[in-house]
mmCIF file of N, CA and C in Angstrom:
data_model
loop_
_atom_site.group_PDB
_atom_site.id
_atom_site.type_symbol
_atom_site.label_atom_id
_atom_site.label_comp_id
_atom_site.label_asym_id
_atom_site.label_seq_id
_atom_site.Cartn_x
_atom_site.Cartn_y
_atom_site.Cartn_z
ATOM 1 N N UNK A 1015 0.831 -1.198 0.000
ATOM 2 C CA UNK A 1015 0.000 0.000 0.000
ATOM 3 C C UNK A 1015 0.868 1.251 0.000
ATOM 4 N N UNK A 1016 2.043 1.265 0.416
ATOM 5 C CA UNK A 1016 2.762 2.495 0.597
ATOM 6 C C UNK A 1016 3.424 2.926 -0.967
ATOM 7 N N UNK A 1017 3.661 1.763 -1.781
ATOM 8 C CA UNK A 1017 3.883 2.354 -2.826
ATOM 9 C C UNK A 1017 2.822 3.147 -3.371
ATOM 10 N N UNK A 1018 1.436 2.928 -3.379
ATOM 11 C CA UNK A 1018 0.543 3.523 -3.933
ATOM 12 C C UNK A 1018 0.355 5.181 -3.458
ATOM 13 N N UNK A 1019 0.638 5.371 -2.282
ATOM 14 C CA UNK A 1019 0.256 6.476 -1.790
ATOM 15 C C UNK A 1019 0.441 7.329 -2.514
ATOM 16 N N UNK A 1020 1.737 7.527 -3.463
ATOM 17 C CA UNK A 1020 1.973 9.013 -4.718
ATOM 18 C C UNK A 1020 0.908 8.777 -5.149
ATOM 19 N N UNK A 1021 0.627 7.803 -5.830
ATOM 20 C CA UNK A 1021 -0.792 7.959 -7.196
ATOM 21 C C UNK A 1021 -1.689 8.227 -6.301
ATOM 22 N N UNK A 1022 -2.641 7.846 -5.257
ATOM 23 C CA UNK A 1022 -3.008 8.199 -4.495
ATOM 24 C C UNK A 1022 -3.137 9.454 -4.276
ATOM 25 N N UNK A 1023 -2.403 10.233 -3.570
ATOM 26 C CA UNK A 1023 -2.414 11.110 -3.944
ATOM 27 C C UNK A 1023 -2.655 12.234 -4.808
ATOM 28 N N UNK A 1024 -2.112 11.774 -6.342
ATOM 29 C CA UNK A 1024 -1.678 12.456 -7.304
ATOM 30 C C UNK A 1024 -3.552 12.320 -8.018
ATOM 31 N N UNK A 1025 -4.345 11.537 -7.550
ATOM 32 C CA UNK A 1025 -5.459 10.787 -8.233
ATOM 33 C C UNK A 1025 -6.531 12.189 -7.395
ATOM 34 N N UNK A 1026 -6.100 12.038 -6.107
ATOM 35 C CA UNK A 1026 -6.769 12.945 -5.323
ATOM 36 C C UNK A 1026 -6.796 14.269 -5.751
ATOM 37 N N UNK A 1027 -5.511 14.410 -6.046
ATOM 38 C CA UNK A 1027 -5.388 16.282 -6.459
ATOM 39 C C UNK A 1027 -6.689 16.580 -7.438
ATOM 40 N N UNK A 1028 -6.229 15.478 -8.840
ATOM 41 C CA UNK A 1028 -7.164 15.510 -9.771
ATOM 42 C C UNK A 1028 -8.917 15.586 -9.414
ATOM 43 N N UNK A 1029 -9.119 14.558 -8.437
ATOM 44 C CA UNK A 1029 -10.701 14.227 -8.419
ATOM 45 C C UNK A 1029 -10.994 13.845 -6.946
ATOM 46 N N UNK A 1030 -11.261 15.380 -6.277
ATOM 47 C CA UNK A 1030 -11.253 14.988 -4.288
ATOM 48 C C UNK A 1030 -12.274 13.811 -4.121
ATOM 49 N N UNK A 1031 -12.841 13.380 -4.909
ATOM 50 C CA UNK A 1031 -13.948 12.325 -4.223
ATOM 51 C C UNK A 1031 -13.017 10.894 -4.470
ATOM 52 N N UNK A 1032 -12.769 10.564 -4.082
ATOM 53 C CA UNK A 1032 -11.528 9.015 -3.831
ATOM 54 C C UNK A 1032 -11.953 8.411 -2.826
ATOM 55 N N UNK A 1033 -12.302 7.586 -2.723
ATOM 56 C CA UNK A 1033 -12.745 6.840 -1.626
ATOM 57 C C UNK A 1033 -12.319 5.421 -2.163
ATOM 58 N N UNK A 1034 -12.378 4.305 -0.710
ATOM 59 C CA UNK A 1034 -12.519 3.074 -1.106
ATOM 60 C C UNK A 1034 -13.626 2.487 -1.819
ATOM 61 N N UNK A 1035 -15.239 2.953 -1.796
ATOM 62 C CA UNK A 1035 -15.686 2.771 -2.664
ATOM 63 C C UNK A 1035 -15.259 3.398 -3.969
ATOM 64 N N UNK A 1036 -15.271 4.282 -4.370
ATOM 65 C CA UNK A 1036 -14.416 4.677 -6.017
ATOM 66 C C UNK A 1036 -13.808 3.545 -6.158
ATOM 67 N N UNK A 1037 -12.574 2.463 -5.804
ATOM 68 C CA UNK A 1037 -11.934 1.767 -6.355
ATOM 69 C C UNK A 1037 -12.934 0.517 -6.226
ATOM 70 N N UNK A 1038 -13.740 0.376 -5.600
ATOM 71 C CA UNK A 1038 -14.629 -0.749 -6.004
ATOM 72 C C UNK A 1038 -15.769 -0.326 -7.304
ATOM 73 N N UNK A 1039 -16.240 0.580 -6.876
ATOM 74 C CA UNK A 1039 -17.027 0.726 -8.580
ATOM 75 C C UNK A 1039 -16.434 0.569 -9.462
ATOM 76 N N UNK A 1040 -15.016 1.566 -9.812
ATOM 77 C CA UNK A 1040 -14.054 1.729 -10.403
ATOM 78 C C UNK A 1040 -14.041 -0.394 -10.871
ATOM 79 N N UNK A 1041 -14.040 -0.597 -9.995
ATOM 80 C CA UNK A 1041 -13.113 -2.266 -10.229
ATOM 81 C C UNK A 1041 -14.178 -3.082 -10.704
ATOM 82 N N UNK A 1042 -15.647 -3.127 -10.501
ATOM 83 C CA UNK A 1042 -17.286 -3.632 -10.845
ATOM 84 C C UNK A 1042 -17.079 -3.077 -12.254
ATOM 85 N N UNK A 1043 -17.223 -1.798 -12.422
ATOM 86 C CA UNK A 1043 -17.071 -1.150 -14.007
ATOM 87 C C UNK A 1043 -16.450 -2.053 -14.774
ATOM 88 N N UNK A 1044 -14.958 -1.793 -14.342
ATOM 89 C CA UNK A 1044 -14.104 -2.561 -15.547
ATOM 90 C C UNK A 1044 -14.390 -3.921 -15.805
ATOM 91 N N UNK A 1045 -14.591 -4.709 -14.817
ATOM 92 C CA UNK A 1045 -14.977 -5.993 -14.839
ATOM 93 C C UNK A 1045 -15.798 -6.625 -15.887
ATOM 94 N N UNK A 1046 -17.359 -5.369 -15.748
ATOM 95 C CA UNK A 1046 -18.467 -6.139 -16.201
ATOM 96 C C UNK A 1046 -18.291 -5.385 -17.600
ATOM 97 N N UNK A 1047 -17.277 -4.597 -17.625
ATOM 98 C CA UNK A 1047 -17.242 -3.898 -19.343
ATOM 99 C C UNK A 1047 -16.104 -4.913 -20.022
ATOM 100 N N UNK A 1048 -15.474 -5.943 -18.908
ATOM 101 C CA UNK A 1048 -14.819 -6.993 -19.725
ATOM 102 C C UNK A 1048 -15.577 -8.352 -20.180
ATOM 103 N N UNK A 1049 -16.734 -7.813 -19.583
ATOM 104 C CA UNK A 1049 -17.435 -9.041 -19.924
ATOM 105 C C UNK A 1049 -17.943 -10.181 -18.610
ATOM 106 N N UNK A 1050 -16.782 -9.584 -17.647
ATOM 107 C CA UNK A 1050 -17.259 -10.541 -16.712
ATOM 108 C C UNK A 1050 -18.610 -10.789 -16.110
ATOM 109 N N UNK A 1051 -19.414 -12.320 -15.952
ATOM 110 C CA UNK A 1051 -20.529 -12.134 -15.329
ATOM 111 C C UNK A 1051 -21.100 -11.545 -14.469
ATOM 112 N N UNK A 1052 -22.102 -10.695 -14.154
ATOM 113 C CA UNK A 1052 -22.778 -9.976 -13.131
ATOM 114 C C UNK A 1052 -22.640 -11.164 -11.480
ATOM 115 N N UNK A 1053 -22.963 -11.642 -11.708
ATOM 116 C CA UNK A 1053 -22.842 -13.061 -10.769
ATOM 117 C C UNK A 1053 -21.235 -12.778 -9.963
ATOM 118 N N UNK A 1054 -20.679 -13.168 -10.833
ATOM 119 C CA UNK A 1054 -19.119 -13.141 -10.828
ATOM 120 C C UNK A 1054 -18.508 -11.907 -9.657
ATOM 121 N N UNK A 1055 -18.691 -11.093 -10.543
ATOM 122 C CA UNK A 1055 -18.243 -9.667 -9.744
ATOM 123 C C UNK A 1055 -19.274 -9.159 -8.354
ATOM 124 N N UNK A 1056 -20.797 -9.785 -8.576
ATOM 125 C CA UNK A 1056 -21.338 -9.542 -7.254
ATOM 126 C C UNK A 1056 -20.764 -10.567 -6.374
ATOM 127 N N UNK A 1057 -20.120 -11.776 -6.563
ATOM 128 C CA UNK A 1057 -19.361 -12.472 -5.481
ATOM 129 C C UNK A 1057 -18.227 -11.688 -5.115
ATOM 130 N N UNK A 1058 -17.030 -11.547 -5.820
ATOM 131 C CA UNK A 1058 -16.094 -10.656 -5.626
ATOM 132 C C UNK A 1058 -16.515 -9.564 -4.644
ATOM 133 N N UNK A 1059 -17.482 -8.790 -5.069
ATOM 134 C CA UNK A 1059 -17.621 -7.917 -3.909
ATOM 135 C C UNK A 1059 -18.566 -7.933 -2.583
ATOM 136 N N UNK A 1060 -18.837 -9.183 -2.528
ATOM 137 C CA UNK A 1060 -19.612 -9.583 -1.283
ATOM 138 C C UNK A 1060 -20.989 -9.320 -1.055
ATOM 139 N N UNK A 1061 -21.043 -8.819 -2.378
ATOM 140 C CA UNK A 1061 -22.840 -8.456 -2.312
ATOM 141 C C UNK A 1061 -23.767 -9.467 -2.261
ATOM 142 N N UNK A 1062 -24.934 -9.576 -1.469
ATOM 143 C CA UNK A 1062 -25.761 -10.473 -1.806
ATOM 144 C C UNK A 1062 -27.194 -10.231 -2.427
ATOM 145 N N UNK A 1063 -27.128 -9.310 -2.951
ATOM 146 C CA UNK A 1063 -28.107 -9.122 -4.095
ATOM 147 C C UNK A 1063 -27.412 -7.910 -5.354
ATOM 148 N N UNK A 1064 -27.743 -8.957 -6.506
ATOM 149 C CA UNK A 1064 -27.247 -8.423 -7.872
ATOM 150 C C UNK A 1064 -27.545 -7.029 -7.668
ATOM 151 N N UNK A 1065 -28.790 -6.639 -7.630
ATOM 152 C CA UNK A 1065 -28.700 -5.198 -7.648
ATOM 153 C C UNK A 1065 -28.078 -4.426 -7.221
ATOM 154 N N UNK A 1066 -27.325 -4.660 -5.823
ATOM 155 C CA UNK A 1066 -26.386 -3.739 -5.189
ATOM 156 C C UNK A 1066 -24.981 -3.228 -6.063
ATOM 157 N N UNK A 1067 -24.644 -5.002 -6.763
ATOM 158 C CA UNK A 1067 -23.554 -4.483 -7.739
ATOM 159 C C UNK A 1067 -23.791 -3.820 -8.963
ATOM 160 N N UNK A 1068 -25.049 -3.934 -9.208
ATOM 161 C CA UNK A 1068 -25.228 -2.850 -10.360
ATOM 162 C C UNK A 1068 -25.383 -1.170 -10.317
ATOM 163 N N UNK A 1069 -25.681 -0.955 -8.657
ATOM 164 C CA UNK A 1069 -25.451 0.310 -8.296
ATOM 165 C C UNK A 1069 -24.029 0.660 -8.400
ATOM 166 N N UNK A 1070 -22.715 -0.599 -8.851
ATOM 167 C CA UNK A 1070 -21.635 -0.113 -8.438
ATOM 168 C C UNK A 1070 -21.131 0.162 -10.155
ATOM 169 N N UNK A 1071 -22.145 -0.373 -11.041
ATOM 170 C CA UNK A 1071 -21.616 -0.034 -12.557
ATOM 171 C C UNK A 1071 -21.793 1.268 -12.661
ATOM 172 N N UNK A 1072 -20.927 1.654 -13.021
ATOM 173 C CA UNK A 1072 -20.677 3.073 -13.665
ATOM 174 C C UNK A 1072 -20.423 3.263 -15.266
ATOM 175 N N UNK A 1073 -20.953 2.309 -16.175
ATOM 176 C CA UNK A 1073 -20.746 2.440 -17.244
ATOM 177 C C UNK A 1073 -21.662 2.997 -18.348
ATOM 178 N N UNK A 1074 -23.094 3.326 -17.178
ATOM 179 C CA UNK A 1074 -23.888 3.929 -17.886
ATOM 180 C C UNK A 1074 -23.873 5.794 -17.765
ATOM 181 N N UNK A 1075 -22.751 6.160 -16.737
ATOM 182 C CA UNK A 1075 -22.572 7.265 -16.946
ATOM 183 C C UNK A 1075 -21.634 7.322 -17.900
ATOM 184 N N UNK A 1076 -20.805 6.789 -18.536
ATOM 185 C CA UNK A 1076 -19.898 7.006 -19.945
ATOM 186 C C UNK A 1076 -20.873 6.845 -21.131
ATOM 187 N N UNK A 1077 -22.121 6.857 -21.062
ATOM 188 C CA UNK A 1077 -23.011 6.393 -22.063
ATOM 189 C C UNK A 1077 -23.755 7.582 -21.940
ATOM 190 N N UNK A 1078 -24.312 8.272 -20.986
ATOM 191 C CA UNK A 1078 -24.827 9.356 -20.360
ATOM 192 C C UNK A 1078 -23.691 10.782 -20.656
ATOM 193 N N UNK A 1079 -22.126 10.333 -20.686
ATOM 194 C CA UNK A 1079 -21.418 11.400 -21.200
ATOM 195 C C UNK A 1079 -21.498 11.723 -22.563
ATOM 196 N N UNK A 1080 -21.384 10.383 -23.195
ATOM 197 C CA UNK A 1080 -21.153 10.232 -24.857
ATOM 198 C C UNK A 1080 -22.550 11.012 -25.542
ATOM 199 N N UNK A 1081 -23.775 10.729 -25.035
ATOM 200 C CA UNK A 1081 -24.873 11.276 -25.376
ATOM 201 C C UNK A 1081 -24.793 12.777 -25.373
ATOM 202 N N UNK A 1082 -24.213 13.585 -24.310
ATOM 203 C CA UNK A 1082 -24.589 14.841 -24.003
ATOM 204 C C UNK A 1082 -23.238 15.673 -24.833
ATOM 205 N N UNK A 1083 -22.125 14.771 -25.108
ATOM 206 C CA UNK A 1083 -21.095 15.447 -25.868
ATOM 207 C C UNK A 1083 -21.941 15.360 -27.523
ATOM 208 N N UNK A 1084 -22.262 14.463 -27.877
ATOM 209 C CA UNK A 1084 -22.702 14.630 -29.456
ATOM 210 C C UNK A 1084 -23.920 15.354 -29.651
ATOM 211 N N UNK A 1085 -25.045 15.888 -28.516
ATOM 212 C CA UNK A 1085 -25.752 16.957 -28.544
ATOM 213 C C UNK A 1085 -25.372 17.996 -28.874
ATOM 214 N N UNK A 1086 -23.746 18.297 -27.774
ATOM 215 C CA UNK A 1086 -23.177 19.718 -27.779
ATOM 216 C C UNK A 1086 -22.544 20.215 -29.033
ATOM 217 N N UNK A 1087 -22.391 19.178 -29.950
ATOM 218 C CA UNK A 1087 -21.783 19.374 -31.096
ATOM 219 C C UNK A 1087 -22.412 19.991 -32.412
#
């Protein structure tokens, strides 16, 4: 963990909301945008109902960005 602390840091400067949840959504996101099963990643994170891990996808706000950038255009 102590190596991490620069990025850490350096992650913080960028975006004050960092939390240990951030790196679990953060980690649900990537997962289920690799394909991994919903199942899968709600074990990984100890959830016991699917829905909780889908509160942790964040991939429908990159879908929610992409929309509002090709409006602005």
């Amino acid at each position: 963990m102590f190596l991490l602390t620069p990025a850490i840091q350096s992650a913080k400067d960028k975006s004050p909301i960092l939390s240990c949840h951030s790196f679990r959504a953060t980690t649900a996101t990537d997962l289920l945008d690799q394909g991994v099963p919903l199942e899968d990643v709600q074990y990984l994170l100890g959830h016991a109902d699917p829905r909780t891990t889908r509160l942790s996808d964040r991939r429908h706000k990159e879908v929610t960005r992409n929309i509002v950038e090709q409006i602005s255009v």
